[in-house]
Coordinates of C-alpha atoms in Angstrom, one line a residue:
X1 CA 85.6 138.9 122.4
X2 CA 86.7 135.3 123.4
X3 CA 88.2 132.8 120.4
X4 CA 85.5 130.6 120.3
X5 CA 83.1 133.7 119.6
X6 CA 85.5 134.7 117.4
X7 CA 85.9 131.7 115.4
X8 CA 82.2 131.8 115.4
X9 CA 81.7 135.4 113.9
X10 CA 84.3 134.4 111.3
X11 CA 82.6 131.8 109.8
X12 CA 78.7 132.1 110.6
X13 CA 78.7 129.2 112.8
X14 CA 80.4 127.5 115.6
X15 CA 83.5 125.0 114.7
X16 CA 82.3 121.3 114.8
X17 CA 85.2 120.8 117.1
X18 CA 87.2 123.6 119.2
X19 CA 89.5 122.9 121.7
X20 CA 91.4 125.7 124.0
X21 CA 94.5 126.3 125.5
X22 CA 94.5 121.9 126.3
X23 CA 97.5 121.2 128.7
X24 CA 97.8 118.3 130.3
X25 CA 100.9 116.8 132.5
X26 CA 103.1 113.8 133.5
X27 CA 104.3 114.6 136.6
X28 CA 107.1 116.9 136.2
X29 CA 106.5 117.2 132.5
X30 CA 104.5 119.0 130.3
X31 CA 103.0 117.0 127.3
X32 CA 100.3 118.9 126.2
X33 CA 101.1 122.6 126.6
X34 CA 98.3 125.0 126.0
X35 CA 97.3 123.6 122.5
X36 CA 94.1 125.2 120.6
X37 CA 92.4 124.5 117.6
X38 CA 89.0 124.8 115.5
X39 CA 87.8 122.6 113.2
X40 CA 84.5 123.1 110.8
X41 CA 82.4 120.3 109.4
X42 CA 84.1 118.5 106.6
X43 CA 87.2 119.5 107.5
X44 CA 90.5 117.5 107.6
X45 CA 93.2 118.9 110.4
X46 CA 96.3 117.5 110.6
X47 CA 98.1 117.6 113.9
X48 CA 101.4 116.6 112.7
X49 CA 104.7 115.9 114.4
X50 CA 107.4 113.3 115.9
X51 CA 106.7 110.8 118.1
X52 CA 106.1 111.8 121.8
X53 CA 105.6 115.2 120.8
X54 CA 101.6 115.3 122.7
X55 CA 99.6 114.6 119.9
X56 CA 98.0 111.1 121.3
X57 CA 97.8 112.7 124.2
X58 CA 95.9 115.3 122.4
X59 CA 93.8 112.9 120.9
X60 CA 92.9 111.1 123.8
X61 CA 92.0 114.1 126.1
X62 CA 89.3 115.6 123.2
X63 CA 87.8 111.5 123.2
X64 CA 87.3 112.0 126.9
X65 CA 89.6 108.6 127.9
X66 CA 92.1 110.9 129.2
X67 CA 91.8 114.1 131.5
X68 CA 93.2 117.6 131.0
X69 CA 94.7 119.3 133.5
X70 CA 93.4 122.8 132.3
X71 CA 91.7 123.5 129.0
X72 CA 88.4 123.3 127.4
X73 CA 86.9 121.1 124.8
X74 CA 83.8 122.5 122.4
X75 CA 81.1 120.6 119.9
X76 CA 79.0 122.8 117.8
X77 CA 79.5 125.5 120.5
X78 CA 78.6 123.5 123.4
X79 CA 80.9 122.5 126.1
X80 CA 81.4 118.7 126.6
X81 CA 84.6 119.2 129.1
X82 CA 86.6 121.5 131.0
X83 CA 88.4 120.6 134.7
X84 CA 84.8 120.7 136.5
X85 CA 82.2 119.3 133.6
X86 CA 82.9 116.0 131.8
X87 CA 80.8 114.4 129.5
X88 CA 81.5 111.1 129.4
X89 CA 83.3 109.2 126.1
X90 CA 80.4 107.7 124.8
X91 CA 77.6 110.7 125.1
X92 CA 80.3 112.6 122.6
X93 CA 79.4 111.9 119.2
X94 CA 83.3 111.5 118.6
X95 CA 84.2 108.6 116.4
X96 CA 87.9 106.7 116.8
X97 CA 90.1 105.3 114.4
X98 CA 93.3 103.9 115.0
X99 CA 96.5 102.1 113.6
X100 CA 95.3 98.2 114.5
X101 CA 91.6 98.6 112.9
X102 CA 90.8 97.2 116.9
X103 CA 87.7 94.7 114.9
X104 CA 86.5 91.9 117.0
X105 CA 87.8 88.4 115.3
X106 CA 84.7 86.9 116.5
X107 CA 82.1 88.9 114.7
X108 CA 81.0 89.3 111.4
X109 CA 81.9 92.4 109.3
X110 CA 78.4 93.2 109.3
X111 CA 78.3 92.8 113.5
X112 CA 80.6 94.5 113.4
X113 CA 80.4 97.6 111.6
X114 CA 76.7 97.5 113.5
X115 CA 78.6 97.4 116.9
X116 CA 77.8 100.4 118.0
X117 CA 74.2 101.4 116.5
X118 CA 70.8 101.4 118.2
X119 CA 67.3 101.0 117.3
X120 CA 65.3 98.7 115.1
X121 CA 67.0 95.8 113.4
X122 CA 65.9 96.6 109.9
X123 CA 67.3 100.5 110.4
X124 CA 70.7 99.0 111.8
X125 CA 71.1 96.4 109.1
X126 CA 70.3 99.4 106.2
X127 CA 72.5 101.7 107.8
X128 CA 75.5 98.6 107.7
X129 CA 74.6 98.1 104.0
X130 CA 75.1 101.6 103.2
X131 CA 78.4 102.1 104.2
X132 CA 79.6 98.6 103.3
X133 CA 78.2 99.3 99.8
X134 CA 80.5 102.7 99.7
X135 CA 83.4 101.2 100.9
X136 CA 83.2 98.9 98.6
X137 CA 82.7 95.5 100.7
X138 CA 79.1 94.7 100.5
X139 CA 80.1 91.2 99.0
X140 CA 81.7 91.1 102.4
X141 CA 79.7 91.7 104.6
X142 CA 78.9 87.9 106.1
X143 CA 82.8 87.4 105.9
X144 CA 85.0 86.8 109.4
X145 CA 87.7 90.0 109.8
X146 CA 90.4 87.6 109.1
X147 CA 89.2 86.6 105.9
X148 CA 89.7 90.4 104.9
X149 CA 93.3 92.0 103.9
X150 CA 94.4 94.9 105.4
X151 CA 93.7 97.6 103.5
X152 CA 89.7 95.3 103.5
X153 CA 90.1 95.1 107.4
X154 CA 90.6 99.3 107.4
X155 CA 87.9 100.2 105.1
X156 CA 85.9 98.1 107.9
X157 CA 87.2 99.9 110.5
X158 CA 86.0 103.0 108.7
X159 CA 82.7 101.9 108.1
X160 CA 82.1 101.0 111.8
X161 CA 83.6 104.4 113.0
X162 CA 81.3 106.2 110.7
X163 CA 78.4 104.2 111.4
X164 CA 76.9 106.1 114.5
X165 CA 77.0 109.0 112.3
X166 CA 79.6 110.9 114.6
X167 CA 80.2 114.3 114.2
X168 CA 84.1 114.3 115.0
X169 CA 86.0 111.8 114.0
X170 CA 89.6 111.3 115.2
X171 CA 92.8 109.0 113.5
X172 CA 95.5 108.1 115.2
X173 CA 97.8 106.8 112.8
X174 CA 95.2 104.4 110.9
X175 CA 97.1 104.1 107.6
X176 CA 100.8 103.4 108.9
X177 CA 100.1 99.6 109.1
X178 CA 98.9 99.3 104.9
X179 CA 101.2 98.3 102.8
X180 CA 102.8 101.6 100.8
X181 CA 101.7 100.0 97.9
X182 CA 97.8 100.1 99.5
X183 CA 98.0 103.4 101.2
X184 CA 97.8 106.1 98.7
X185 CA 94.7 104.6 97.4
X186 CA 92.8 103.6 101.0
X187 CA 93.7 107.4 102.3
X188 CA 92.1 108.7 98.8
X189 CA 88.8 106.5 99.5
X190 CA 88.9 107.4 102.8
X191 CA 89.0 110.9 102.6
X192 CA 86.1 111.0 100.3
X193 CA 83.7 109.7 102.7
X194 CA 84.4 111.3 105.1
X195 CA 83.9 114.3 102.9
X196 CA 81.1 113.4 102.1
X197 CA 79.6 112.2 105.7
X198 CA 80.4 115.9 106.4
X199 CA 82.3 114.9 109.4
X200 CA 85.6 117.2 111.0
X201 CA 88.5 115.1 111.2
X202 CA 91.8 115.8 113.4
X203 CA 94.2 113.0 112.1
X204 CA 97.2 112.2 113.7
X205 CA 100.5 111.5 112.3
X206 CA 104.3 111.9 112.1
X207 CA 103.9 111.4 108.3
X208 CA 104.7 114.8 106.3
X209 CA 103.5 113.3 103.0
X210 CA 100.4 111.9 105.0
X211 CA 99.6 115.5 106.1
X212 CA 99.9 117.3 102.9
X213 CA 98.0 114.3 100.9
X214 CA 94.9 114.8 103.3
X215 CA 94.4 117.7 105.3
X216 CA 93.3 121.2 104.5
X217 CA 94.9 122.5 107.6
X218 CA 98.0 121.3 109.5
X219 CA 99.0 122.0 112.7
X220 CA 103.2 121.3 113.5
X221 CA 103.2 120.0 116.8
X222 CA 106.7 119.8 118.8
X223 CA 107.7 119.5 122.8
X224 CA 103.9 119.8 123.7
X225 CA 103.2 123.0 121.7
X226 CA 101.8 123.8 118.3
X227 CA 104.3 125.9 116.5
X228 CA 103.0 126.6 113.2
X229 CA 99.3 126.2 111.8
X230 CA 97.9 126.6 108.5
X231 CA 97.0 125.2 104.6
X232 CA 99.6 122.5 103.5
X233 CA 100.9 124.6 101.1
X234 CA 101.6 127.3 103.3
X235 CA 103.2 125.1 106.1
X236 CA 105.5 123.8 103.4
X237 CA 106.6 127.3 101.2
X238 CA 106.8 129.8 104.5
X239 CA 108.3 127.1 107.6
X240 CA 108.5 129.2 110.9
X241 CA 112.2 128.1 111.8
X242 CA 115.0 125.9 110.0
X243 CA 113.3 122.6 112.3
X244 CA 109.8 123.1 110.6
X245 CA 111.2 123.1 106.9
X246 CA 113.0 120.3 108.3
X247 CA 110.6 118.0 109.4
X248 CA 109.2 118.5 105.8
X249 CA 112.4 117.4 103.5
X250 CA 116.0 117.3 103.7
X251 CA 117.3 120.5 104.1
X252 CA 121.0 122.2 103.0
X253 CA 122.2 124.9 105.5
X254 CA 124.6 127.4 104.6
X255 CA 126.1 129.5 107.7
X256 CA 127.5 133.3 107.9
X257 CA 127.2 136.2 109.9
X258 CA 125.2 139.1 109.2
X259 CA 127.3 142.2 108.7
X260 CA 124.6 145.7 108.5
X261 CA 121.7 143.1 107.2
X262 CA 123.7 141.3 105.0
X263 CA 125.1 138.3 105.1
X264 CA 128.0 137.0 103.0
X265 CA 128.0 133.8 101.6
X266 CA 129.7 131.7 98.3
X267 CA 126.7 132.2 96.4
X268 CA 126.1 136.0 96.8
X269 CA 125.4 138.6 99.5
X270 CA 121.6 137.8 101.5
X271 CA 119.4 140.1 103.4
X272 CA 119.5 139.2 107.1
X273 CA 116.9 142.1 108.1
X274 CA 116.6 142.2 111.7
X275 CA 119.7 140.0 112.4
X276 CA 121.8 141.6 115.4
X277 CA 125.5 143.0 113.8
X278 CA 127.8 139.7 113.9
X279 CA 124.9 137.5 114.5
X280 CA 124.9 133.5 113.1
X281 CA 122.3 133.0 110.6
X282 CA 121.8 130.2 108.8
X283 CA 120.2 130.1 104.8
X284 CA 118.5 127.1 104.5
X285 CA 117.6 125.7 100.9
X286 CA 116.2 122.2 100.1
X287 CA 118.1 119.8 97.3
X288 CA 115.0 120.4 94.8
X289 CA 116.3 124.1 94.7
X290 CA 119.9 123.9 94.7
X291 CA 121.1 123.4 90.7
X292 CA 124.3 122.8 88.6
X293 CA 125.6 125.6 86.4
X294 CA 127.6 123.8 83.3
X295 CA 127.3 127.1 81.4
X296 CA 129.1 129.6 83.4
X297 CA 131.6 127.2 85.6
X298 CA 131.7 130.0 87.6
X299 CA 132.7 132.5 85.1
X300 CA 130.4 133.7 82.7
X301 CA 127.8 136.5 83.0
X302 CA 126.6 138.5 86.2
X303 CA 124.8 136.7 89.1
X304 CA 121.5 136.9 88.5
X305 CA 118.5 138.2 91.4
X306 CA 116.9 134.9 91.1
X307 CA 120.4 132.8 91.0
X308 CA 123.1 134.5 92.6
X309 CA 126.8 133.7 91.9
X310 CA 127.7 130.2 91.3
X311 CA 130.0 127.9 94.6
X312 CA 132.1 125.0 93.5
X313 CA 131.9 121.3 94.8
X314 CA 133.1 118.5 94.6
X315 CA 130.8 115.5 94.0
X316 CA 131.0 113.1 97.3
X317 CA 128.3 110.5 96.1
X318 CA 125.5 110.2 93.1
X319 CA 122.5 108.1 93.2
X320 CA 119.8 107.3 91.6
X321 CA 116.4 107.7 92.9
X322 CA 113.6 106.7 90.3
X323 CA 112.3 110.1 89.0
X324 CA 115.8 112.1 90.1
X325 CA 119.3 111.5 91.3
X326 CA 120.7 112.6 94.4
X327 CA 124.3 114.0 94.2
X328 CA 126.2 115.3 97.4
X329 CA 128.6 118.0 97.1
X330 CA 131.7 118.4 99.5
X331 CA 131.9 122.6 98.8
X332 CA 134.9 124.1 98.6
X333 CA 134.2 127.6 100.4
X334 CA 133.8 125.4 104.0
X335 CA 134.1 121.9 103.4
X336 CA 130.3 122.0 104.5
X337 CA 128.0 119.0 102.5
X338 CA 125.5 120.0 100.3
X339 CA 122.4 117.9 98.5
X340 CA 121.2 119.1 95.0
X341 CA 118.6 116.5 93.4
X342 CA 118.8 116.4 89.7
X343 CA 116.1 115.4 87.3
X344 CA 116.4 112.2 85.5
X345 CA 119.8 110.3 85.5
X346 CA 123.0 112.1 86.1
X347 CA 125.4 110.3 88.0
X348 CA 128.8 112.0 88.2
X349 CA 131.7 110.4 89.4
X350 CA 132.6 110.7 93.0
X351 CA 135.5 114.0 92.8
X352 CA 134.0 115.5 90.3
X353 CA 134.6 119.1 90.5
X354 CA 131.0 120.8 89.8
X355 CA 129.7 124.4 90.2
X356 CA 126.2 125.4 91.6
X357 CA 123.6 128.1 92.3
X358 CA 120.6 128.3 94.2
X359 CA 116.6 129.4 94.1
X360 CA 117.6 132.5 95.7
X361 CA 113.5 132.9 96.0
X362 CA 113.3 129.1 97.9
X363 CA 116.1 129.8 100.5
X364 CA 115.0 130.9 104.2
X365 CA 117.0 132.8 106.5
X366 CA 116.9 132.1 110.3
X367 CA 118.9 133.5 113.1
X368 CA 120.6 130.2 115.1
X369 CA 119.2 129.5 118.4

């Protein structure tokens, strides 16, 4: 059975959008390497990842304004490209949003937003109205762009996207040029209608807090390839390799060897199942799991299953973040630097001498490449 009738089985209906094994080249180089997704109405997907990494690229092959070199796109089951059949950009149904808004100064926001509708007069000024009205700019709606803010000017560009009632619609970065202050807010309102327009979306960004704020499903894109896919929360709690958790939040790595599955570290022996004898692992931890001991110092009772055994460090640097303070550790095992992030204020002098233990239950083990 192929994936797409698979996908189909699964959920009683064809994805809105599926695309398969997309590859596409630049010369000698690969930027798009055999990428696949599905995507079901009212869905948010995420392709996430750092810049030049193929997701544009990706974007731009599944509007039809760029070519694939081998792959297959899919709407509602029905093929609108491969290397042989095209159909062109604007027979698609596909909808584009991007980082600039891309309005035209010398319209109105209603001829605008109307830009690309057909028919009557009467139906295209009702259909304007509509979505002006739920993006909250009717009052708007005889205004000049520039007469707009931003975050007015993107709830425009929104309107007009949605307009033609498309059934995909694809962002490429559209919130990174609001103001921070702006974004939380316009991404909330945005999301919602598209919701509720029923429409899949595959937004593009290099934003972790972007992905895991909007999408139901995020697909990790690095080099060209798609190395992990799945819920937010998922993406975030079980990371694929010490570069995925990475991408995600600052990280702490402590090194060892694994010696018959185990590996010996300052804070307690770790399983390193499957490890080769002598191999390098690294456990990887982030600050928000790493925590100061002032009971034991070190001493005290037994390790715990959750906790281990406590490592001294010496405080490097303390500062203050708003909700928590950051504190870096210079250990005394290695020399290696460690992060901890502390609730509240606590800003210990820099040589501090400090002792901590770690979420044994948030730290990830990974053989080093």
């Amino acid at each position: 059975m192929s994936p797409k009738d698979q996908s189909t089985l699964a959920t009683g209906q064809a994805p809105r959008l599926e695309i398969r094994n997309l590859t596409r080249h630049f010369g000698d180089r690969t930027v798009v390497n055999g990428v696949s997704l599905t995507i079901q109405p009212g869905q948010v997907t995420c392709l996430l990842g750092p810049s030049g990494c193929g997701k544009s690229t990706t974007l731009r092959m599944i509007a039809g304004v760029d070519m694939q070199d081998s792959g297959e796109i899919y709407v509602d089951g029905e093929l609108i490209c491969d290397t042989v059949f095209r159909i062109p950009p604007e027979r698609r149904q596909i909808g584009l949003m991007f980082q600039d808004f891309a309005l035209f100064p010398h319209m109105s926001v209603a001829d605008n937003v109307a830009f690309g509708l057909t028919g009557q007069k009467a139906e295209k000024r009702a259909r304007v109205e509509e979505l002006l009205e739920k993006v909250g700019l009717l009052w708007a709606i005889d205004e000049a762009p520039h007469q707009l803010s931003g975050g007015e000017q993107q709830r425009v560009a929104l309107a007009r996207a949605l307009a033609p009632r498309p059934r995909i619609m694809l962002m490429d970065e559209p919130f990174s040029g609001l103001d921070n202050r702006l974004r939380d807010g316009i991404r909330d309102e945005t999301l919602a209608l598209l919701k509720e327009e029923d429409t899949a979306v595959l937004l593009v960004t290099h934003e972790p807090e972007e992905a895991l704020r909007m999408a139901d499903e995020v697909a990790l894109m690095r080099d060209g390839n798609i190395v992990q896919q799945g819920s937010p929360y998922n993406i975030y709690n079980a990371p694929v390799d010490r570069d995925a958790m990475a991408f995600f939040s600052d990280i702490n790595i402590i090194r060892g060897k694994s010696n018959g599955a185990l590996t010996d570290t300052p804070f307690g022996q770790f399983l390193t199942p499957g490890c080769a004898e002598g191999a390098a692992v690294e456990i990887v931890i982030r600050p928000q799991h790493l925590h100061l001991d002032f009971d034991r110092a070190g001493q005290g009772p037994a390790p715990t299953k959750v906790r281990g055994q406590a490592a001294a460090g010496v405080v490097e640097r303390a500062r203050f973040m708003g909700n928590e303070s950051l504190v870096e550790f210079r250990m005394e095992h290695d020399g290696s630097l460690l992060k901890a992030t502390v609730p509240n204020v606590f800003i210990p002098k820099p040589g501090t001498r400090l002792w901590l233990t770690l979420r044994r239950d948030r730290c990830f083990v990974f053989p080093v490449k």
